[in-house]
Tab-separated table of C-alpha atoms in Angstrom:
chain	number	residue	atom	x	y	z
A	1	MET	CA	13.274	0.605	-3.449
A	2	THR	CA	14.253	4.282	-3.375
A	3	PRO	CA	11.988	6.603	-1.351
A	4	ILE	CA	11.027	9.795	-3.165
A	5	ALA	CA	12.065	11.727	-0.056
A	6	ASP	CA	15.616	10.403	-0.587
A	7	ILE	CA	15.606	11.529	-4.234
A	8	LEU	CA	14.597	15.009	-3.105
A	9	ALA	CA	17.057	15.054	-0.209
A	10	ALA	CA	19.935	14.294	-2.605
A	11	ALA	CA	18.943	17.102	-4.987
A	12	GLU	CA	21.289	20.007	-5.752
A	13	ARG	CA	19.182	23.114	-5.187
A	14	ALA	CA	19.175	26.254	-7.318
A	15	ASP	CA	17.105	29.444	-7.415
A	16	THR	CA	14.723	28.071	-10.029
A	17	GLY	CA	14.591	24.398	-9.012
A	18	PHE	CA	17.001	21.522	-8.522
A	19	ARG	CA	19.040	18.775	-10.142
A	20	THR	CA	18.672	15.151	-9.097
A	21	THR	CA	18.995	11.625	-10.473
A	22	ILE	CA	16.231	9.187	-11.399
A	23	PRO	CA	17.135	5.831	-9.802
A	24	THR	CA	16.835	2.764	-12.002
A	25	ASP	CA	14.125	1.331	-9.748
A	26	TRP	CA	11.832	4.216	-10.778
A	27	MET	CA	12.115	3.482	-14.494
A	28	GLN	CA	9.462	2.008	-16.778
A	29	GLY	CA	11.360	0.998	-19.870
A	30	ARG	CA	13.445	3.839	-21.273
A	31	THR	CA	11.778	6.603	-19.262
A	32	ALA	CA	11.045	7.397	-15.638
A	33	PHE	CA	7.620	6.584	-14.224
A	34	GLY	CA	5.432	9.567	-15.116
A	35	GLY	CA	4.009	9.946	-11.629
A	36	LEU	CA	7.497	10.388	-10.193
A	37	SER	CA	8.417	12.997	-12.801
A	38	ALA	CA	5.186	14.899	-12.110
A	39	ALA	CA	5.841	14.705	-8.365
A	40	LEU	CA	9.349	16.146	-8.778
A	41	ALA	CA	7.911	18.919	-10.940
A	42	LEU	CA	5.331	19.739	-8.268
A	43	GLN	CA	7.977	19.867	-5.556
A	44	ALA	CA	9.920	22.413	-7.615
A	45	ALA	CA	6.753	24.522	-7.947
A	46	LEU	CA	6.129	24.376	-4.199
A	47	ASP	CA	9.737	25.364	-3.495
A	48	HIS	CA	9.743	28.202	-6.013
A	49	GLU	CA	6.825	30.273	-4.718
A	50	PRO	CA	6.329	30.756	-0.960
A	51	ASP	CA	2.988	30.476	0.842
A	52	LEU	CA	1.020	29.019	-2.043
A	53	PRO	CA	-2.675	28.301	-1.546
A	54	PRO	CA	-3.852	24.686	-1.972
A	55	LEU	CA	-3.178	22.842	-5.217
A	56	ARG	CA	-6.375	22.575	-7.270
A	57	SER	CA	-5.348	21.280	-10.673
A	58	ALA	CA	-2.420	20.008	-12.725
A	59	GLN	CA	-1.952	19.775	-16.472
A	60	VAL	CA	0.928	17.457	-17.287
A	61	ALA	CA	2.417	16.759	-20.734
A	62	PHE	CA	4.679	13.719	-21.057
A	63	ILE	CA	6.841	15.003	-23.900
A	64	GLY	CA	9.838	12.680	-24.050
A	65	PRO	CA	11.950	10.147	-22.148
A	66	LEU	CA	13.554	11.046	-18.835
A	67	ALA	CA	16.413	9.047	-17.346
A	68	GLY	CA	19.506	9.520	-15.233
A	69	ALA	CA	20.383	13.061	-14.215
A	70	VAL	CA	17.460	15.479	-14.545
A	71	THR	CA	17.002	19.205	-14.069
A	72	VAL	CA	13.701	20.423	-12.639
A	73	THR	CA	12.884	24.119	-13.063
A	74	ALA	CA	9.866	26.143	-11.983
A	75	THR	CA	8.550	29.444	-13.359
A	76	LYS	CA	5.789	31.632	-11.959
A	77	LEU	CA	3.385	32.379	-14.810
A	78	ARG	CA	1.003	34.493	-12.781
A	79	ARG	CA	-0.024	35.037	-9.198
A	80	GLY	CA	-3.119	37.030	-8.347
A	81	ARG	CA	-5.009	37.592	-5.133
A	82	ASN	CA	-6.566	34.124	-5.135
A	83	ALA	CA	-4.788	31.927	-7.675
A	84	ALA	CA	-1.248	31.123	-8.779
A	85	PHE	CA	-0.082	29.368	-11.954
A	86	ILE	CA	3.350	27.725	-11.799
A	87	GLN	CA	5.003	25.960	-14.731
A	88	SER	CA	7.570	23.224	-14.105
A	89	ASP	CA	9.843	21.553	-16.662
A	90	VAL	CA	11.857	18.367	-16.250
A	91	THR	CA	14.747	17.855	-18.662
A	92	SER	CA	17.462	15.251	-19.065
A	93	GLU	CA	20.258	14.612	-21.541
A	94	ALA	CA	17.587	13.724	-24.121
A	95	GLY	CA	15.927	17.151	-23.746
A	96	LEU	CA	12.567	18.277	-22.366
A	97	GLY	CA	10.710	15.283	-20.991
A	98	LEU	CA	7.834	16.792	-18.995
A	99	ARG	CA	6.066	20.129	-18.749
A	100	ALA	CA	3.421	20.750	-16.108
A	101	ILE	CA	1.260	23.684	-15.117
A	102	TYR	CA	0.065	23.606	-11.513
A	103	VAL	CA	-2.870	25.743	-10.446
A	104	PHE	CA	-3.105	26.792	-6.808
A	105	MET	CA	-6.196	28.588	-5.499
A	106	ALA	CA	-7.437	29.721	-2.119
A	107	GLU	CA	-10.920	28.844	-0.881
A	108	LEU	CA	-13.500	31.535	-1.625
A	109	PRO	CA	-16.879	32.314	-0.072
A	110	SER	CA	-19.596	30.853	-2.290
A	111	ALA	CA	-23.363	30.369	-2.304
A	112	ILE	CA	-22.873	27.168	-4.329
A	113	ALA	CA	-22.468	23.841	-2.511
A	114	HIS	CA	-22.744	20.812	-4.801
A	115	ASP	CA	-21.121	17.359	-4.578
A	116	GLU	CA	-22.194	14.410	-6.703
A	117	ALA	CA	-18.759	12.848	-7.058
A	118	PRO	CA	-19.009	9.052	-6.641
A	119	ARG	CA	-17.680	7.510	-3.433
A	120	GLY	CA	-15.116	4.737	-3.315
A	121	PRO	CA	-16.878	1.423	-4.041
A	122	VAL	CA	-14.687	-0.916	-1.973
A	123	ALA	CA	-13.026	-0.903	1.458
A	124	PRO	CA	-9.227	-0.848	1.849
A	125	PRO	CA	-7.303	-4.073	2.487
A	126	ALA	CA	-7.393	-5.688	5.911
A	127	PRO	CA	-4.137	-5.650	7.911
A	128	ASP	CA	-3.536	-9.314	7.026
A	129	ALA	CA	-4.360	-8.960	3.310
A	130	GLU	CA	-1.899	-10.404	0.824
A	131	LEU	CA	-0.311	-7.422	-0.904
A	132	HIS	CA	1.458	-7.274	-4.245
A	133	THR	CA	4.529	-5.298	-5.232
A	134	GLY	CA	6.417	-5.190	-8.493
A	135	PRO	CA	10.006	-6.211	-9.236
A	136	GLU	CA	12.716	-4.174	-7.553
A	137	THR	CA	14.077	-3.148	-10.967
A	138	PHE	CA	10.762	-1.588	-12.088
A	139	PHE	CA	8.885	1.417	-10.723
A	140	THR	CA	6.068	-0.769	-9.346
A	141	GLY	CA	8.530	-2.118	-6.783
A	142	ASN	CA	8.036	1.172	-4.924
A	143	PHE	CA	4.321	0.438	-4.350
A	144	ASN	CA	2.110	-1.890	-2.377
A	145	LEU	CA	-0.927	-2.882	-4.452
A	146	TRP	CA	-4.090	-4.794	-3.559
A	147	ASP	CA	-6.778	-6.076	-5.906
A	148	PRO	CA	-10.257	-5.901	-4.288
A	149	LYS	CA	-11.664	-8.294	-6.949
A	150	HIS	CA	-14.398	-5.826	-7.859
A	151	ASP	CA	-16.566	-6.396	-10.925
A	152	LEU	CA	-15.003	-4.315	-13.704
A	153	GLY	CA	-15.396	-3.561	-17.374
A	154	SER	CA	-13.161	-4.845	-20.143
A	155	ALA	CA	-10.948	-1.725	-20.125
A	156	GLU	CA	-11.042	-0.817	-16.445
A	157	TRP	CA	-8.709	-1.065	-13.442
A	158	LEU	CA	-9.449	-0.648	-9.714
A	159	ARG	CA	-6.643	-1.112	-7.204
A	160	TRP	CA	-5.719	0.004	-3.721
A	161	ALA	CA	-2.205	1.434	-3.807
A	162	ARG	CA	0.285	3.061	-1.493
A	163	LEU	CA	3.900	4.129	-1.663
A	164	ARG	CA	6.011	1.725	0.347
A	165	ALA	CA	7.853	4.811	1.629
A	166	HIS	CA	5.549	7.843	1.765
A	167	GLU	CA	6.870	9.532	4.892
A	168	GLY	CA	8.268	13.044	4.623
A	169	LEU	CA	6.382	14.013	1.449
A	170	HIS	CA	3.986	16.887	0.888
A	171	PRO	CA	0.509	15.247	0.586
A	172	MET	CA	0.034	16.535	-2.963
A	173	VAL	CA	3.498	15.344	-4.019
A	174	GLU	CA	2.512	11.910	-2.708
A	175	LEU	CA	-0.726	11.991	-4.717
A	176	MET	CA	1.023	13.047	-7.921
A	177	ALA	CA	3.432	10.161	-7.474
A	178	ILE	CA	0.731	7.567	-6.886
A	179	GLY	CA	-2.154	8.838	-9.032
A	180	ASP	CA	-0.729	7.453	-12.283
A	181	ALA	CA	0.351	4.075	-10.880
A	182	LEU	CA	-2.232	1.970	-12.743
A	183	PRO	CA	-1.627	0.721	-16.288
A	184	PRO	CA	-3.799	2.421	-18.919
A	185	GLY	CA	-7.263	0.921	-19.194
A	186	ALA	CA	-6.591	0.110	-22.855
A	187	PHE	CA	-3.803	-2.239	-21.753
A	188	LYS	CA	-6.464	-4.789	-20.789
A	189	LEU	CA	-7.730	-4.785	-24.375
A	190	ALA	CA	-4.431	-5.815	-25.937
A	191	SER	CA	-4.462	-9.346	-27.307
A	192	GLU	CA	-0.797	-9.536	-26.368
A	193	ARG	CA	0.060	-7.827	-23.110
A	194	GLN	CA	3.440	-6.705	-24.504
A	195	THR	CA	1.734	-4.021	-26.629
A	196	PRO	CA	3.548	-0.767	-25.732
A	197	LEU	CA	1.398	2.062	-24.390
A	198	SER	CA	2.515	5.499	-23.280
A	199	SER	CA	0.728	8.324	-21.463
A	200	LEU	CA	0.694	11.551	-23.467
A	201	ASN	CA	-0.934	13.919	-21.003
A	202	TRP	CA	-2.675	14.020	-17.652
A	203	GLN	CA	-5.281	16.497	-16.443
A	204	ILE	CA	-6.016	16.029	-12.746
A	205	ASN	CA	-8.323	18.098	-10.530
A	206	PHE	CA	-8.102	17.813	-6.766
A	207	LEU	CA	-11.377	17.819	-4.849
A	208	THR	CA	-10.009	18.621	-1.406
A	209	PRO	CA	-7.325	21.110	-0.338
A	210	GLU	CA	-5.884	18.768	2.302
A	211	PRO	CA	-5.990	15.115	1.177
A	212	ALA	CA	-5.541	12.548	3.928
A	213	THR	CA	-5.994	8.803	4.219
A	214	GLN	CA	-5.251	5.876	6.530
A	215	ASP	CA	-2.033	3.824	6.412
A	216	GLY	CA	-1.061	5.437	3.089
A	217	TRP	CA	-3.822	3.693	1.097
A	218	TRP	CA	-5.466	5.331	-1.934
A	219	LEU	CA	-8.041	3.686	-4.204
A	220	LEU	CA	-7.149	4.224	-7.882
A	221	HIS	CA	-9.513	3.828	-10.825
A	222	ALA	CA	-8.854	4.033	-14.561
A	223	ARG	CA	-11.290	3.281	-17.407
A	224	ALA	CA	-10.704	3.725	-21.114
A	225	ASP	CA	-13.724	5.284	-22.812
A	226	THR	CA	-12.279	4.880	-26.303
A	227	ALA	CA	-9.285	3.105	-27.817
A	228	HIS	CA	-8.683	2.986	-31.560
A	229	HIS	CA	-6.247	4.151	-34.265
A	230	GLY	CA	-3.366	4.141	-31.797
A	231	TYR	CA	-4.963	6.475	-29.240
A	232	SER	CA	-7.049	6.028	-26.104
A	233	SER	CA	-8.889	8.473	-23.851
A	234	GLN	CA	-9.464	7.421	-20.257
A	235	ARG	CA	-11.028	8.734	-17.069
A	236	MET	CA	-9.367	8.296	-13.679
A	237	ALA	CA	-10.236	8.831	-10.017
A	238	ILE	CA	-8.648	8.660	-6.569
A	239	TRP	CA	-10.427	8.011	-3.251
A	240	ASN	CA	-9.053	7.879	0.289
A	241	ALA	CA	-9.479	4.999	2.740
A	242	ALA	CA	-12.824	6.407	3.920
A	243	GLY	CA	-14.162	6.326	0.348
A	244	GLU	CA	-14.085	10.111	0.028
A	245	PRO	CA	-13.316	11.450	-3.474
A	246	VAL	CA	-9.894	13.080	-3.638
A	247	ALA	CA	-9.222	13.639	-7.341
A	248	GLU	CA	-10.724	13.256	-10.812
A	249	ALA	CA	-8.605	13.039	-13.946
A	250	MET	CA	-8.412	12.339	-17.659
A	251	GLN	CA	-5.526	11.034	-19.707
A	252	GLY	CA	-4.614	10.544	-23.357
A	253	VAL	CA	-2.646	7.380	-24.119
A	254	ALA	CA	-0.683	6.362	-27.234
A	255	ILE	CA	-0.954	2.706	-28.310
A	256	PHE	CA	1.984	1.415	-30.367
A	257	GLY	CA	0.489	-1.678	-31.910
């Protein structure tokens, strides 16, 4: 298990970002776990522009494989009085692997107050709950996972998850790292579970400027709305330990088989 804070601490800093190495225990096949790559990209954005307002949204494109030594660069696209748009790229020897645009925006006075986001449907695990973690040679080895045994659809996941080492991270960097930890919903539809699937993009909107939870636990949900002709569209959500909505997301997934 390699804490993300250690990956960042070992980085070689530059004016536009940093260089670091993806450890083998953060790989998923031939590429790094997408949540880690997006988290590194966000950290570069936070480092690049001082005094940013809260992160509100991220648009992430998973373009190609990332492995080994990577370079993470950030570019300010625009910063106005209230909002800032920062682009981050992650490249490796194979070329550009990830491009993300992060949108930061300050709170504004508003006459509108509306909240119909669903609340988390299940409580977090008890202190003595039996937790699951993946193999040490796969990215899931960096997580604790707990299945609440909730009634789900045929293409739906619901799991409590936390980074085994989440100390020392910006809260939004932690959420980017953990928010994509579930398999795609379409994975449950495969007649053979070895069917390769790969995330193509990830649009995530954050519902609170300062996400917080208890004992590192976040409730993750993913449900495929459609899956056919090699492509799936799914909706995703994140809640904190109190059941409060933290993020809503969508993702496109390629199905190779």
